[in-house]
Coordinates of C-alpha atoms and ligand atoms in Angstrom, one line a residue:
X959 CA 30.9 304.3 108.9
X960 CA 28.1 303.5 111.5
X961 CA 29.4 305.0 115.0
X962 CA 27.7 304.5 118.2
X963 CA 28.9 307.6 119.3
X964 CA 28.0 310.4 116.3
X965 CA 25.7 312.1 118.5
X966 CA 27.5 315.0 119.7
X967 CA 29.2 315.3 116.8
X968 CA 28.4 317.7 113.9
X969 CA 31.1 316.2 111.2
X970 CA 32.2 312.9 109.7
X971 CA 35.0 311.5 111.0
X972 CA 38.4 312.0 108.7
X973 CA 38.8 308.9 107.1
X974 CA 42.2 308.2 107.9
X975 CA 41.6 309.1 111.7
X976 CA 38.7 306.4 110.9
X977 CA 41.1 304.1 110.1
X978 CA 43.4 304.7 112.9
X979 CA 40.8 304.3 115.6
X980 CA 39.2 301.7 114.1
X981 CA 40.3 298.2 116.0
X982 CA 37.8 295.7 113.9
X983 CA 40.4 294.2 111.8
X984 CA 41.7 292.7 114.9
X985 CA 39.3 292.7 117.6
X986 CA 36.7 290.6 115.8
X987 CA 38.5 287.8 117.4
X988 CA 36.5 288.3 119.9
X989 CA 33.2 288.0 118.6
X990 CA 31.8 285.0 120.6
X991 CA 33.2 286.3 124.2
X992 CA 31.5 290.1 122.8
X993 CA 28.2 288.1 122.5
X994 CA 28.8 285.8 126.0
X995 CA 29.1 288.9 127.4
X996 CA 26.1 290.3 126.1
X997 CA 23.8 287.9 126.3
X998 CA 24.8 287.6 130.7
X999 CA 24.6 291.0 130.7
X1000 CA 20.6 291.4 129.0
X1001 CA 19.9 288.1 130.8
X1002 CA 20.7 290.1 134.4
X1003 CA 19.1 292.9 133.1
X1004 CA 16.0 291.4 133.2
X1005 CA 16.3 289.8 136.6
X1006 CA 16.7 293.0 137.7
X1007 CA 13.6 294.3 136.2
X1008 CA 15.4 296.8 134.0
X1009 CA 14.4 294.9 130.4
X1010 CA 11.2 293.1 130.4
X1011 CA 11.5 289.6 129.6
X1012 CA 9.9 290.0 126.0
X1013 CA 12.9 292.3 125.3
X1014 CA 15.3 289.9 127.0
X1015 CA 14.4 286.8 124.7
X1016 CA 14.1 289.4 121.5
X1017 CA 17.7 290.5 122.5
X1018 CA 18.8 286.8 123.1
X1019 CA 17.6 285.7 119.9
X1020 CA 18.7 288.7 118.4
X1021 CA 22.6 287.8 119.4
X1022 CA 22.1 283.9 118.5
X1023 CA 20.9 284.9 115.4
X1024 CA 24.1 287.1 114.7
X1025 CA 26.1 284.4 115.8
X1026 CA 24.8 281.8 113.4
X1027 CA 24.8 284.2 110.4
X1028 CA 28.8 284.7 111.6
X1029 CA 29.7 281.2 111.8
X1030 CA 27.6 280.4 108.4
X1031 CA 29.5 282.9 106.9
X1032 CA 25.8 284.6 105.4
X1033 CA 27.0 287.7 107.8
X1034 CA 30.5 289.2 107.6
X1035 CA 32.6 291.1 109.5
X1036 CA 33.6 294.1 108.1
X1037 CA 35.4 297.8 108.6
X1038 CA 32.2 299.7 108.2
X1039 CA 32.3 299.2 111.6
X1040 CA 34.2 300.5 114.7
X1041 CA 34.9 297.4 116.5
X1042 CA 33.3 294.1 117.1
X1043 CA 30.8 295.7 119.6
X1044 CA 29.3 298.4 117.5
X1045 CA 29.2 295.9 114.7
X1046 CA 27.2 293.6 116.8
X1047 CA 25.1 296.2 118.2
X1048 CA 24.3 297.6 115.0
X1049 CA 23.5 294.3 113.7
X1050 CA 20.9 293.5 116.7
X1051 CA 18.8 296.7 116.1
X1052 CA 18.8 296.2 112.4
X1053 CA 17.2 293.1 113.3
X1054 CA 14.6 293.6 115.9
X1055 CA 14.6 297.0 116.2
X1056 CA 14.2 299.2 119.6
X1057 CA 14.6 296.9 122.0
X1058 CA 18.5 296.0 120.5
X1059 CA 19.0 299.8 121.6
X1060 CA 18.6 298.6 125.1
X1061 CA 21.4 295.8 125.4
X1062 CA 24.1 298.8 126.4
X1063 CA 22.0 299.8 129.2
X1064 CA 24.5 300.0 132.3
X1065 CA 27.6 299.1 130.4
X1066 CA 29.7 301.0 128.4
X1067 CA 32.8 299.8 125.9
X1068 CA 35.1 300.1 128.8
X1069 CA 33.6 297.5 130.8
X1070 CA 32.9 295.4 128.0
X1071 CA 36.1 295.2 125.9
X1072 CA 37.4 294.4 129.4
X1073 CA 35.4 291.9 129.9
X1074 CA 35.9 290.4 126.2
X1075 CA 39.6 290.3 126.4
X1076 CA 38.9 288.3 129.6
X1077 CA 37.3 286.2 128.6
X1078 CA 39.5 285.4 125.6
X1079 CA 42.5 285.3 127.6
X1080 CA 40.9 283.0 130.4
X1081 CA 40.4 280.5 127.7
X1082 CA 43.5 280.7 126.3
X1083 CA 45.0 280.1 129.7
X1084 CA 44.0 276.7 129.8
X1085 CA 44.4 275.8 126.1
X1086 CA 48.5 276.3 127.0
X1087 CA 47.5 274.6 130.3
X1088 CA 45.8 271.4 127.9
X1089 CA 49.1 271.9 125.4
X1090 CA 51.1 271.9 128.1
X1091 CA 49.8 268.7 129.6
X1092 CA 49.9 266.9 126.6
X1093 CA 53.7 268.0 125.9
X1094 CA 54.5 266.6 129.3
X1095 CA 52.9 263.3 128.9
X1096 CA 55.3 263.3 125.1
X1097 CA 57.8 264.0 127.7
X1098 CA 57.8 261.5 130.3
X1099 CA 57.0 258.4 128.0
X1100 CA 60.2 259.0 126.8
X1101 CA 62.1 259.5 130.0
X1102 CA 60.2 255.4 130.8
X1103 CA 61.4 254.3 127.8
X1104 CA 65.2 255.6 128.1
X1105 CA 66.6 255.5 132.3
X1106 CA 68.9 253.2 130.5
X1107 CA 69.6 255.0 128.1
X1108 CA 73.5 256.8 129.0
X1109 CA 74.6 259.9 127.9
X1110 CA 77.2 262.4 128.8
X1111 CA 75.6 265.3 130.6
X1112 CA 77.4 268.7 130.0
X1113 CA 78.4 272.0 131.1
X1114 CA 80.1 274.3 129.2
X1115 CA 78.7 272.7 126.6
X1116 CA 81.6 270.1 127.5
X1117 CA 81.0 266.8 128.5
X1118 CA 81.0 266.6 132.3
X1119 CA 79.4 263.2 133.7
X1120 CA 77.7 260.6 132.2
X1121 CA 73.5 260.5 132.8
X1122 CA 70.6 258.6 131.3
X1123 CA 68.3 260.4 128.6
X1124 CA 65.6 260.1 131.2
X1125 CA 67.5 263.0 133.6
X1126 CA 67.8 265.1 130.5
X1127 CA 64.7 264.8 129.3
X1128 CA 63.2 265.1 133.5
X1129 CA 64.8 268.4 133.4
X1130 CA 62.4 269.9 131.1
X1131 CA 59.7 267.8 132.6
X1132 CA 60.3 270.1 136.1
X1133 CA 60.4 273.3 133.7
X1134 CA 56.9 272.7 132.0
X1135 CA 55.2 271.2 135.0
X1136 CA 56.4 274.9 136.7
X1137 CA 55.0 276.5 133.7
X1138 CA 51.5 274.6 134.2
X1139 CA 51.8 276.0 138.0
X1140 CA 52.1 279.6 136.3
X1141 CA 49.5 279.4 134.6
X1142 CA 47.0 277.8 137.5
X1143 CA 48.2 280.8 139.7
X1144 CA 47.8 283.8 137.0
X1145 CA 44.0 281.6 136.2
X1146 CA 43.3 282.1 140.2
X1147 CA 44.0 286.2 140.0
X1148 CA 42.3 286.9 136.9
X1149 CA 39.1 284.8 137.1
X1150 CA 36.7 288.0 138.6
X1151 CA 34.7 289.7 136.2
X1152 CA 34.8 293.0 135.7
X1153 CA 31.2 293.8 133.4
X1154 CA 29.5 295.9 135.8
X1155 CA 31.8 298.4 136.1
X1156 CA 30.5 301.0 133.7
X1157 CA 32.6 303.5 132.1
X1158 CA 35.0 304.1 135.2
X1159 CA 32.5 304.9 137.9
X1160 CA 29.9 301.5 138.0
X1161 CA 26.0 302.9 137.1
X1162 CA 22.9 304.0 138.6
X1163 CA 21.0 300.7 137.7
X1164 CA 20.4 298.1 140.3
X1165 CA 23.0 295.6 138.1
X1166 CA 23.4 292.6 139.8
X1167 CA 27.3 292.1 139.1
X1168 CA 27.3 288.9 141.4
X1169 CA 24.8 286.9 138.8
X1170 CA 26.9 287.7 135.6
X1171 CA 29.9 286.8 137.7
X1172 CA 28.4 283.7 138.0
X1173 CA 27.0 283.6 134.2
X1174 CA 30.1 283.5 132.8
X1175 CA 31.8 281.1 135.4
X1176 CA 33.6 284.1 136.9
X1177 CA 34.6 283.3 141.2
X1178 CA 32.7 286.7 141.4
X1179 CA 32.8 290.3 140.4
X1180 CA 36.2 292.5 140.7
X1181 CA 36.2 295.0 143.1
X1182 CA 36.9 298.4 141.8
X1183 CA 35.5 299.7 138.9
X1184 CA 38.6 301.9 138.3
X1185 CA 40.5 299.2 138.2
X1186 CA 37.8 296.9 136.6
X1187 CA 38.2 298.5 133.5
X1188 CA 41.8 299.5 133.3
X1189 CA 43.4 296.3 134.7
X1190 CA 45.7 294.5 132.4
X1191 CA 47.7 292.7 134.7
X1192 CA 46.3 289.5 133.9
X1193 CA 47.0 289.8 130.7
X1194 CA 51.3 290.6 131.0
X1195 CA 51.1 287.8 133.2
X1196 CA 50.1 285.2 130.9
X1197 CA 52.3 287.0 127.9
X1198 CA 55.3 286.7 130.6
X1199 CA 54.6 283.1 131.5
X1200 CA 54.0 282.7 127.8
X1201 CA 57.8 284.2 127.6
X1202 CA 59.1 281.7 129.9
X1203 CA 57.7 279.0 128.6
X1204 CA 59.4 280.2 124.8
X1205 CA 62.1 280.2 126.9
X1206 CA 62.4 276.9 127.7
X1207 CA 61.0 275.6 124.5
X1208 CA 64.0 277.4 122.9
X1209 CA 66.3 276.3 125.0
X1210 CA 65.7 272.6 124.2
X1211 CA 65.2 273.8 120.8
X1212 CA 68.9 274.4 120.8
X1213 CA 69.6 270.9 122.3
X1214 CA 67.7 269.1 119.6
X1215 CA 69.8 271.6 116.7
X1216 CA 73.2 270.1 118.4
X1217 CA 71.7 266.6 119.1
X1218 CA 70.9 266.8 115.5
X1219 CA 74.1 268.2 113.9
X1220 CA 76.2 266.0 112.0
X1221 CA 79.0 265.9 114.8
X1222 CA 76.7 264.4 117.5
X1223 CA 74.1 262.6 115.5
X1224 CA 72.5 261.9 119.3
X1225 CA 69.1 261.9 117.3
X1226 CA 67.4 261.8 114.4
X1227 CA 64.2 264.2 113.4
X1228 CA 61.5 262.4 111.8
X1229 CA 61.0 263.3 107.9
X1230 CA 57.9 264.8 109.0
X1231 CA 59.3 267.7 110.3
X1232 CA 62.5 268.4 109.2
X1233 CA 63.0 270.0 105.8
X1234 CA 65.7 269.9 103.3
X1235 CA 67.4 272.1 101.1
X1236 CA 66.8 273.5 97.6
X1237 CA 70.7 273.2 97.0
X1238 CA 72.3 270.7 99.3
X1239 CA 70.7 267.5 98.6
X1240 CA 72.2 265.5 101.2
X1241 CA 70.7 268.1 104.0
X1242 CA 67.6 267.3 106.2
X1243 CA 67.3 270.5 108.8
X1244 CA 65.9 271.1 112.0
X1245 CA 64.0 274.3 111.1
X1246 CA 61.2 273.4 113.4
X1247 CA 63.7 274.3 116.2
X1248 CA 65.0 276.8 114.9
X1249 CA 61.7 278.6 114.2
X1250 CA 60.7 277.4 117.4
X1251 CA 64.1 279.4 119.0
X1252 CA 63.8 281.9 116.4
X1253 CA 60.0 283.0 117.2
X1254 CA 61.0 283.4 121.0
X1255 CA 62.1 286.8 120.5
X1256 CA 58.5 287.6 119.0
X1257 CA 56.9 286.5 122.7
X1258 CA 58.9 288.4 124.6
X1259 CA 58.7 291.5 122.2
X1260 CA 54.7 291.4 123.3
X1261 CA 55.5 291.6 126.7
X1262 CA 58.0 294.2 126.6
X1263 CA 55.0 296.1 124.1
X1264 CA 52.1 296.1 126.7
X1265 CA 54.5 297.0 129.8
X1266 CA 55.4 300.1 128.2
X1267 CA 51.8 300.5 126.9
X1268 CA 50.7 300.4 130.1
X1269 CA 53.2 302.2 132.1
X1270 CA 52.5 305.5 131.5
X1271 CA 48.1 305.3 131.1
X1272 CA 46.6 307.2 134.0
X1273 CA 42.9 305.9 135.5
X1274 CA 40.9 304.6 134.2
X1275 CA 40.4 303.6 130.1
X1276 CA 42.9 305.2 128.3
X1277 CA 42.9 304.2 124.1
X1278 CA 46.2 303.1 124.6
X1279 CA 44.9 299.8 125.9
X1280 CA 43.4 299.1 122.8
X1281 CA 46.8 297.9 122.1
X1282 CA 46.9 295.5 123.9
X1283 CA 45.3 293.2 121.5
X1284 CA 47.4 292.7 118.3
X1285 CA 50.6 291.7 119.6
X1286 CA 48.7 289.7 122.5
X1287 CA 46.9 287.4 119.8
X1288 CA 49.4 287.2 117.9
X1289 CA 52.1 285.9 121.0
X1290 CA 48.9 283.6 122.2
X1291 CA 48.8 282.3 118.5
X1292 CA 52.8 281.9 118.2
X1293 CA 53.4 280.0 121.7
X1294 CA 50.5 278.0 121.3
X1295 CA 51.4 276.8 118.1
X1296 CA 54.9 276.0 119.3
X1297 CA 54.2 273.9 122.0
X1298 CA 52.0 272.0 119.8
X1299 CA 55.0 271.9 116.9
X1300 CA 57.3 270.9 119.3
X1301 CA 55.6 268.3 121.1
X1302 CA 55.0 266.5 117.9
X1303 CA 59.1 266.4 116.8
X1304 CA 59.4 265.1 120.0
X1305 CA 57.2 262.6 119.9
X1306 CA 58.1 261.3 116.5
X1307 CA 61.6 261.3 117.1
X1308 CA 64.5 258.6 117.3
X1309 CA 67.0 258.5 119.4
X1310 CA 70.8 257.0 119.2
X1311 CA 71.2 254.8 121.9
X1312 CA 74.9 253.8 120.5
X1313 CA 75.8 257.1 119.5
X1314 CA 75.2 258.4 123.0
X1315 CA 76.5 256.4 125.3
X1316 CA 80.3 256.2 123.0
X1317 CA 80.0 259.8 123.5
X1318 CA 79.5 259.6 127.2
X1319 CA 82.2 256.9 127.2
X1320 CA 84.9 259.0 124.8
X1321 CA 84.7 262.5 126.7
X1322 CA 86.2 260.9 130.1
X1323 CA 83.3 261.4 131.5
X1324 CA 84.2 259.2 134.8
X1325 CA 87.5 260.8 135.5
X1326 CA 85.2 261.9 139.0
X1327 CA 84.5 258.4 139.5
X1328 CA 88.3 257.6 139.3
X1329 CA 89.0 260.1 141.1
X1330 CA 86.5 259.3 143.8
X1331 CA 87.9 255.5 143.7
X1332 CA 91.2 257.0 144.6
X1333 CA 89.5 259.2 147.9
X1334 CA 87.6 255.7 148.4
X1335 CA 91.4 254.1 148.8
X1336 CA 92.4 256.9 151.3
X1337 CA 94.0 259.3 148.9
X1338 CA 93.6 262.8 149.9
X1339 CA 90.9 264.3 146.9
X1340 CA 93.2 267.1 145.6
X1341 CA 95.8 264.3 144.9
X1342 CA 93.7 262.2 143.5
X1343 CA 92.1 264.9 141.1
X1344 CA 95.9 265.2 139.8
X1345 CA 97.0 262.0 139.4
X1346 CA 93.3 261.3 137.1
X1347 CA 94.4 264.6 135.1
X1348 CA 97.7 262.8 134.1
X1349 CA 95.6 259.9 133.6
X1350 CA 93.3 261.8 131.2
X1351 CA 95.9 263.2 129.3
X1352 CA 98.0 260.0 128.8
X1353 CA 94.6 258.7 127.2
X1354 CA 94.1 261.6 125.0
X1355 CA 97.9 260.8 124.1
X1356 CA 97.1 257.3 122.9
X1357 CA 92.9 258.1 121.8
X1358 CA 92.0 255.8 124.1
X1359 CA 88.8 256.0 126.7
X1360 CA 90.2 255.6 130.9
X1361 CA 88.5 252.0 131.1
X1362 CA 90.6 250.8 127.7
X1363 CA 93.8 251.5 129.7
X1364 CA 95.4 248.6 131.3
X1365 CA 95.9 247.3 135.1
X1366 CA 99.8 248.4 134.9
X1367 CA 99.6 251.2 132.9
X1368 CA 97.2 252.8 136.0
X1369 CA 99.3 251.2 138.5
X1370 CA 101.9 252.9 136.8
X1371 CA 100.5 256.3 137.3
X1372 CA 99.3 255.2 141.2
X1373 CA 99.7 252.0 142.7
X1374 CA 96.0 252.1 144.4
X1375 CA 94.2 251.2 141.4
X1376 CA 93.5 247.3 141.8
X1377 CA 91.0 244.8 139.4
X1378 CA 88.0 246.5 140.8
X1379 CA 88.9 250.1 139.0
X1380 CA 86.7 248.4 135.8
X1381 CA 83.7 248.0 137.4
X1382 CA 84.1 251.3 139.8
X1383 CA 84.1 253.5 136.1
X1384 CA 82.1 252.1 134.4
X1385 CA 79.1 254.1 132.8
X1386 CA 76.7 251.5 134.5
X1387 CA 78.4 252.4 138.0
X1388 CA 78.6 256.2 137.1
X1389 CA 75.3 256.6 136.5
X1390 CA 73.4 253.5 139.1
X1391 CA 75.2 254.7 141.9
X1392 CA 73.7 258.0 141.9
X1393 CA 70.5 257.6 144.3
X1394 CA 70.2 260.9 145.5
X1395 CA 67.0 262.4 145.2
X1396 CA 67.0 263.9 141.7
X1397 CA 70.3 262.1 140.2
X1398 CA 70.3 259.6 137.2
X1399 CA 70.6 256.5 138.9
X1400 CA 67.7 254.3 138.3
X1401 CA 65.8 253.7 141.6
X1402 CA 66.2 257.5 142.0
X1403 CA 65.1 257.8 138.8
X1404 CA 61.9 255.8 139.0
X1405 CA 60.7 256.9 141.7
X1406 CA 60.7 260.2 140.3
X1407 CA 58.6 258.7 136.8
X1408 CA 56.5 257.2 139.4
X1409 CA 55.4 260.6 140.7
X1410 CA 55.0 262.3 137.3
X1411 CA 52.7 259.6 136.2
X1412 CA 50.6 260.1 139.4
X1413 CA 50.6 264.2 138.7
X1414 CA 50.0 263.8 135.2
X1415 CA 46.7 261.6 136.1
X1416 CA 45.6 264.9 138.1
Ligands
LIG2183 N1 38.3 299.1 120.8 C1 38.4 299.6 122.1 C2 39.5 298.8 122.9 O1 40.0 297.9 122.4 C3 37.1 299.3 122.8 C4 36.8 300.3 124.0 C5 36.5 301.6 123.5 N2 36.2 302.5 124.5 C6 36.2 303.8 124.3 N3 36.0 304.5 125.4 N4 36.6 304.3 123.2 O2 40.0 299.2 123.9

C-alpha cells in the first residue's frame, strides 16, 4: 500500500477503507493520457525554469520507460497502488530517484485526474465521430442502391403510404448525421485544458498553462481553476449524446426485429450475425438487435448515474467524482461497440425487394392517391375520402388490392373514375410524384443522395 499522501498520517489505512478508496482497478485505463499529461506538464516545467533540463529528460525518460514496460507487459498494473497516478509516480522515483519526486510540482491529483479523463474522453469523442461516419456511409450506399426499391411506410405501425427503402433508410441518415453534429459541438466546449489549475486554487509557480494547452492540442487553458477541476459537464454531454444516439440505434434495432420476423420477411440478416437456437432448429434470430435495443437502457443508466453524482458536490473536488469513471467507460465501451455491431448487420444484409413492395401494394396503401384522383376530378375531399373507404372495404371483402378492381366495379362506387385511375394508383405514381423536398419520389430523392455524398466527403 504505497500512498502519496502517508505523511500526516500516524496509522495504516484500514484495508477495506483501502479498498473502497482505491480507483486503480478502473482508472488504469487511463494510463497513456496519465503519462501525456505528465510528460507536458515536466516538459513546461522546465521552460519555466522550475526543473532543470537534466531533470526534465531524466523525468521524460523516466515516463517512456514506464510506458514501454506497460505495453511489454514486463510492468504490471496492480492494487498495491492507489490509482494510476501514484502508481506511475511511484514507479518513476523507483527508477531514477529524486528528480521523479519533482514531476508533481504545481499540480495536484485534482488537476490531473481532470485532465486525464479529458483527455480520454476527447478521444473517444471522435472515435463515435469516425464510427459514426463509417455507419453513415453503410447507410447511404444502400439508400443509392434502393430509391426504387417501394415499400409501405407506416404509422401506427400500420401501413400508411407507400415509399422507397431509400426514404427509410434517409431517415436515419438525418438522425446520425445530427448525432455527428452533437458530438462536433460538445468537442468545441470541452477542448480547454484544465492542468494548471492546482488543487482548487492554481499555484504559486510561474506555470505556463498556455504551452501545455498547446502540448496536448488543447484551443487553450480553461478559465477557472474552481471549475477546472470540478467540471464534468463535458463528460454528461457526450454520455447524453451517447444516449441519443442508443436511441436511435434501438429504434432501428426494432425495425430490423419486425423487418425480420417471419410475418414481414422485408429482410434477411446475414448468417454472420444472427444466431440460432439450442431448441428450435428452424430459428435464425436477430439478437444483435435485440442486444443492441436491450443495451440502451445501460447508456442512459450512466447518464442518469453522473447527473445525480454530480448534483449535489459543492466546489471544488469532491471524491464523489471519482465516480464518474466506471459507468462512463463502460457506456463509451457499450455505444461504441454498437455502432460498430450494427453497422456491420447492416451492411451485410439482404433485402426483399418482392416482399416489400406486395406489402406496400396489399395494405391499400394509395387509397390517398384515389382519393386525391377523386379532388383532381372536382370532388369535394371529405366525399372523396368516403367513397375510397367503401372502396377499401369492398376490397378487403373480396382480398383483393384497389388497382385489381375493375373499371365498372369503381364506376360502380363513383362514376368519376375513368381508364387513367391505373396509372394515377399505382405504386410508381405514389411514390415518383412526390417531389417535395424530402419526399420519396426519385428526383427529390437524389438530390438529396447527392448532398449526402458531398457531406460525407467532408
Ligand atoms: N482517483 C481520484 C479520482 O478519480 C483521483 C483524484 C484524487 N484526488 C484527491 N484529492 N483525492 O477522482
Amino acid at each position: 500500500m504505497a500512498q502519496l499522501w502517508g505523511g500526516r498520517f500516524t496509522k495504516e489505512t484500514d484495508q477495506l477503507v483501502y479498498e473502497f478508496n482505491a480507483s486503480i482497478g478502473f482508472d488504469q485505463r487511463l494510463f497513456a493520457e496519465d503519462i501525456m499529461g505528465s510528460k507536458a506538464h515536466v516538459k513546461m516545467l522546465a521552460k519555466q525554469g522550475i526543473l532543470t533540463e537534466e531533470e526534465r529528460d531524466a523525468i521524460l525518460a523516466g515516463l517512456e520507460g514506464i510506458q514501454a514496460d506497460v505495453l511489454s507487459g514486463a510492468l504490471p498494473i496492480t492494487s498495491e497502488y492507489e490509482d494510476i497516478h501514484s502508481f506511475v509516480e511511484a514507479n518513476l522515483i523507483d527508477r531514477i530517484g529524486d528528480a521523479g519526486k519533482k514531476l508533481h510540482t504545481g499540480r495536484s491529483r485534482n488537476d490531473q485526474v481532470a485532465l486525464d479523463m479529458r483527455l480520454y474522453t476527447r478521444s473517444q469523442v471522435e472515435h463515435t465521430q469516425t464510427l459514426l461516419h463509417h455507419l453513415l456511409e453503410t447507410i447511404l450506399h444502400i439508400m443509392e442502391e434502393h430509391t426504387q426499391t417501394i415499400m409501405p411506410g407506416f404509422t401506427h405501425l400500420q401501413k400508411a403510404q407507400p415509399i422507397t427503402l431509400a426514404h427509410h433508410m434517409g431517415a436515419y441518415f438525418e438522425m446520425f448525421r445530427r448525432d455527428v453534429s452533437r458530438l462536433e459541438d460538445i468537442y468545441k466546449r470541452m477542448n480547454y485544458c484544465p492542468l494548471g489549475s492546482g488543487a482548487l486554487a492554481g499555484t504559486t509557480y510561474p506555470l505556463d498553462r498556455e504551452y501545455t494547452a498547446q502540448l496536448l492540442d488543447f484551443y487553450g487553458p480553461t478559465q477557472n481553476s474552481m471549475d477546472g477541476v470540478s467540471d464534468r459537464d463535458y463528460l454528461i454531454e457526450y454520455l447524453s449524446a451517447l444516449a441519443t444516439i442508443m436511441m436511435h440505434l434501438s429504434r432501428f434495432s426494432e425495425e430490423v426485429i419486425i423487418w425480420n420476423s417471419n410475418e414481414y420477411r422485408f429482410i434477411e440478416i446475414d448468417d454472420a450475425y444472427s444466431t440460432g437456437s439450442s431448441i428450435m432448429p428452424q430459428k435464425k434470430n436477430p439478437d444483435i438487435a435485440e442486444l443492441v435495443r436491450g443495451k440502451t437502457g445501460r447508456v442512459y443508466g450512466a447518464l442518469m448515474s453522473l447527473l445525480t453524482t454530480m448534483k449535489g458536490i459543492p466546489l471544488a473536488y469532491n471524491k464523489d467524482m471519482q465516480e464518474d469513471k466506471e459507468l462512463s467507460f463502460d457506456a463509451m465501451d457499450t455505444a461504441n461497440g454498437c455502432i460498430q455491431l450494427f453497422d456491420g448487420m447492416l451492411a451485410t444484409m439482404t433485402f426483399r425487394r418482392d416482399v416489400m413492395e406486395k406489402s406496400a401494394k396489399h395494405g391499400f396503401t394509395n387509397a390517398t392517391d384515389a382519393a386525391d384522383y377523386l379532388v383532381n376530378h372536382g370532388v369535394p375531399f371529405r366525399d372523396a375520402h368516403g367513397i375510397v373507404g367503401q372502396i377499401v372495404l369492398y376490397c378487403i371483402d373480396k382480398g383483393i388490392a384497389i388497382d385489381d378492381m375493375s373499371l365498372e366495379e369503381l364506376q360502380e362506387i363513383s362514376p368519376v373514375f375513368e381508364q387513367d385511375i391505373y396509372e394515377a394508383i399505382s405504386m410508381d405514381t405514389c411514390v415518383n410524384k412526390r417531389l417535395t423536398i424530402g419526399a420519396p419520389g426519385k428526383e427529390a430523392m437524389d438530390r438529396v443522395i447527392a448532398s449526402y455524398r458531398e457531406y460525407l466527403k467532408k
